[in-house]
Amino acid sequence: MRSIKSYLFAPLCFVVSFCTALGNSDHIPANTIRFTENKNQWDANIRYRANLDGGALFLEKNCFTYNFYDKETELSNHAGKASGDGFVKSHAFRLTFLNALEQATIEAKNPAKDYCNYFIGKDQTKWAGGVKNYRDLLYKNLYAHIDLEILGLQNSLKYNFIVAPMGNTADIQLSYEGLKEIYLEKGALRLKTTVNELVEQSPYAYQWINNRRVE
């Protein structure tokens, strides 16, 4: 298990922003990442789901689960050019917010005009219609006096830790499980799976990056 701990203190309200690059920005135009609510079409622990370039993100109360697949093999299969058995490799990993508060809540913001219908399989208890999509999510009180905002930004995910007065950034602890490799490079956190690579970086907080460590 790898965790990232913060060591930055401030007396005033401020925002610490991180952006996770997911791949070629030409694949997903700006503002098309949507967070789809769970109306019993998925397991109860999943609150929202987002389609990503080459995968999906499942958002739970205190963690994010990413699941990516080999896009090149998938495209070859659809084009009828698959070699071998046509098996598509996938890789999932989890980001957990360690010691997050139990009373944290999730608010969906900025609803999109489109919606989804799920009528799959024979189990009608898993059917859902008019499922809403949202552009932003806000985790209220993820830590004491700290909220987490997550939104799509072109072909990336951006999340902001909003630290109110009396909030302590040392409470923010991120644990990554299931990655092939994780390391810091030139102020950016590089996350490698067996099918792709993601980059997390803060465009604003140089000192923040230099005052956190990977364990």
Coordinates of C-alpha atoms in Angstrom, one line a residue:
M1 CA 0.0 0.0 0.0
R2 CA 1.3 3.4 -0.9
S3 CA 0.1 6.6 0.8
I4 CA 0.7 10.3 0.3
K5 CA 0.7 12.5 3.4
S6 CA 0.6 16.3 3.4
Y7 CA 2.6 18.6 5.6
L8 CA 1.3 22.1 4.7
F9 CA -0.3 24.4 7.2
A10 CA -2.3 27.6 6.7
P11 CA -4.6 29.7 8.8
L12 CA -6.9 30.9 6.0
C13 CA -9.3 29.2 3.7
F14 CA -7.6 28.0 0.5
V15 CA -7.9 25.4 -2.3
V16 CA -5.3 22.7 -3.1
S17 CA -5.9 21.4 -6.7
F18 CA -4.8 18.3 -8.4
C19 CA -5.4 17.2 -12.0
T20 CA -5.2 13.6 -13.2
A21 CA -4.4 13.4 -16.9
L22 CA -6.0 10.3 -18.5
G23 CA -4.5 10.2 -22.0
N24 CA -4.9 11.9 -25.4
S25 CA -7.2 15.0 -25.0
D26 CA -8.4 14.5 -28.5
H27 CA -10.4 11.5 -27.5
I28 CA -12.8 13.2 -25.1
P29 CA -13.8 16.9 -25.9
A30 CA -14.0 19.4 -23.1
N31 CA -16.7 19.0 -20.5
T32 CA -18.0 15.6 -21.6
I33 CA -17.0 13.7 -18.4
R34 CA -20.2 13.1 -16.5
F35 CA -20.9 11.6 -13.1
T36 CA -23.8 9.2 -13.3
E37 CA -25.9 8.6 -10.2
N38 CA -26.5 5.0 -8.9
K39 CA -30.2 4.2 -8.8
N40 CA -29.6 0.5 -7.9
Q41 CA -28.2 -0.4 -11.3
W42 CA -24.8 -1.0 -9.7
D43 CA -23.6 -2.3 -6.3
A44 CA -24.8 -0.2 -3.3
N45 CA -21.3 0.9 -2.4
I46 CA -21.0 2.8 -5.7
R47 CA -22.4 6.3 -5.4
Y48 CA -21.5 7.6 -8.9
R49 CA -19.8 6.4 -12.0
A50 CA -17.9 8.3 -14.7
N51 CA -16.9 7.1 -18.2
L52 CA -13.2 7.8 -18.9
D53 CA -11.0 7.5 -21.9
G54 CA -10.3 3.8 -21.9
G55 CA -12.0 3.0 -18.7
A56 CA -14.3 4.1 -15.9
L57 CA -14.2 5.6 -12.4
F58 CA -16.4 4.3 -9.6
L59 CA -16.9 6.8 -6.8
E60 CA -17.6 5.5 -3.3
K61 CA -18.0 7.2 0.1
N62 CA -14.3 7.3 0.9
C63 CA -12.5 6.0 -2.2
F64 CA -12.3 6.1 -6.0
T65 CA -11.8 2.9 -8.0
Y66 CA -10.4 3.2 -11.5
N67 CA -10.8 0.4 -14.1
F68 CA -9.0 0.7 -17.4
Y69 CA -8.6 -1.6 -20.4
D70 CA -6.2 -2.0 -23.3
K71 CA -7.8 0.3 -25.9
E72 CA -5.7 -0.9 -28.8
T73 CA -6.8 -4.5 -28.4
E74 CA -10.4 -3.4 -27.9
L75 CA -10.3 -1.4 -31.1
S76 CA -8.8 -4.3 -33.0
N77 CA -11.6 -6.6 -31.8
H78 CA -14.2 -4.2 -33.0
A79 CA -12.5 -3.8 -36.3
G80 CA -12.2 -7.6 -36.8
K81 CA -8.4 -7.4 -36.7
A82 CA -7.9 -9.1 -33.4
S83 CA -4.9 -11.5 -33.1
G84 CA -4.7 -14.4 -30.6
D85 CA -7.7 -15.1 -28.5
G86 CA -9.0 -11.5 -28.6
F87 CA -8.7 -11.2 -24.8
V88 CA -8.7 -7.5 -23.6
K89 CA -6.4 -6.8 -20.7
S90 CA -7.8 -4.6 -17.9
H91 CA -6.3 -3.1 -14.7
A92 CA -8.1 -1.7 -11.7
F93 CA -6.7 0.3 -8.8
R94 CA -8.1 2.2 -5.8
L95 CA -7.5 5.6 -4.3
T96 CA -8.6 5.7 -0.7
F97 CA -9.0 8.7 1.5
L98 CA -7.5 7.4 4.7
N99 CA -9.3 8.3 8.0
A100 CA -12.1 10.1 6.1
L101 CA -15.0 11.1 8.3
E102 CA -17.9 8.7 8.5
Q103 CA -20.4 11.6 8.3
A104 CA -19.1 12.8 5.0
T105 CA -21.8 13.4 2.4
I106 CA -21.7 13.6 -1.4
E107 CA -23.6 16.4 -3.2
A108 CA -24.1 16.3 -7.0
K109 CA -23.9 19.7 -8.8
N110 CA -24.6 21.1 -12.2
P111 CA -26.9 18.5 -13.7
A112 CA -26.5 17.8 -17.4
K113 CA -29.4 17.8 -19.8
D114 CA -28.9 14.2 -20.8
Y115 CA -29.8 11.1 -18.8
C116 CA -29.3 7.3 -19.0
N117 CA -31.5 4.3 -18.9
Y118 CA -30.3 0.8 -17.7
F119 CA -32.6 -2.1 -18.7
I120 CA -30.0 -4.9 -18.7
G121 CA -30.6 -8.5 -17.9
K122 CA -33.7 -10.2 -16.4
D123 CA -33.3 -8.9 -12.9
Q124 CA -35.7 -6.0 -12.9
T125 CA -34.5 -4.8 -9.5
K126 CA -31.3 -3.7 -11.3
W127 CA -33.3 -1.7 -14.0
A128 CA -33.2 2.1 -13.8
G129 CA -34.6 4.8 -16.0
G130 CA -34.0 8.5 -16.1
V131 CA -30.7 8.2 -14.4
K132 CA -29.2 11.7 -14.0
N133 CA -25.7 12.8 -15.0
Y134 CA -23.8 15.6 -13.3
R135 CA -20.8 17.7 -14.1
D136 CA -19.5 18.1 -10.5
L137 CA -19.5 16.3 -7.2
L138 CA -18.7 17.7 -3.8
Y139 CA -17.7 15.5 -0.9
K140 CA -18.8 17.6 2.1
N141 CA -16.7 17.2 5.3
L142 CA -14.5 14.5 3.9
Y143 CA -12.1 15.6 6.7
A144 CA -12.8 18.1 9.5
H145 CA -13.3 21.5 7.8
I146 CA -12.2 20.1 4.4
D147 CA -14.4 19.4 1.4
L148 CA -13.4 17.7 -1.9
E149 CA -14.7 18.9 -5.2
I150 CA -14.2 16.7 -8.3
L151 CA -15.0 17.6 -11.9
G152 CA -14.1 16.8 -15.5
L153 CA -11.6 19.1 -17.2
Q154 CA -11.2 18.2 -20.9
N155 CA -9.7 14.7 -20.9
S156 CA -8.7 14.9 -17.2
L157 CA -10.2 14.8 -13.8
K158 CA -9.6 17.7 -11.5
Y159 CA -10.1 17.5 -7.8
N160 CA -9.9 20.4 -5.3
F161 CA -9.4 20.0 -1.6
I162 CA -11.2 23.1 -0.1
V163 CA -9.7 23.8 3.3
A164 CA -11.7 26.1 5.5
P165 CA -10.4 27.9 8.6
M166 CA -9.4 25.4 11.3
G167 CA -8.8 22.7 8.6
N168 CA -5.5 20.9 8.7
T169 CA -4.1 19.7 5.5
A170 CA -2.1 17.1 7.4
D171 CA -5.4 15.2 7.7
I172 CA -5.5 14.6 4.0
Q173 CA -3.9 11.2 3.3
L174 CA -4.3 9.4 0.0
S175 CA -3.6 5.6 -0.3
Y176 CA -3.1 3.9 -3.7
E177 CA -3.6 0.2 -4.0
G178 CA -3.2 -2.1 -7.0
L179 CA -0.8 0.0 -9.1
K180 CA 2.1 -1.5 -11.0
E181 CA 4.3 1.5 -10.1
I182 CA 4.0 4.9 -8.4
Y183 CA 6.6 7.6 -8.1
L184 CA 7.2 11.3 -8.1
E185 CA 8.9 12.9 -11.1
K186 CA 9.5 16.7 -11.5
G187 CA 6.7 17.6 -9.0
A188 CA 4.1 15.2 -10.6
L189 CA 2.9 11.9 -9.2
R190 CA 3.0 9.2 -12.0
L191 CA 0.7 6.2 -11.6
K192 CA 1.4 3.2 -13.9
T193 CA -0.9 0.3 -14.5
T194 CA -0.4 -2.6 -16.9
V195 CA -2.4 -0.9 -19.7
N196 CA -1.8 2.9 -19.2
E197 CA -0.2 5.7 -17.2
L198 CA -1.8 8.5 -15.3
V199 CA -0.2 11.7 -14.1
E200 CA -1.4 13.7 -11.0
Q201 CA -0.1 17.1 -10.5
S202 CA -1.0 20.4 -8.9
P203 CA -0.7 23.5 -11.1
Y204 CA -0.6 25.8 -8.1
A205 CA 1.1 24.3 -5.1
Y206 CA 4.8 23.7 -5.7
Q207 CA 5.5 23.8 -2.0
W208 CA 2.7 21.4 -1.4
I209 CA 4.2 18.8 -3.7
N210 CA 7.6 19.2 -2.1
N211 CA 6.2 18.8 1.4
R212 CA 4.5 15.4 0.8
R213 CA 6.1 12.1 0.7
V214 CA 5.3 8.7 -0.8
E215 CA 5.5 5.7 1.6

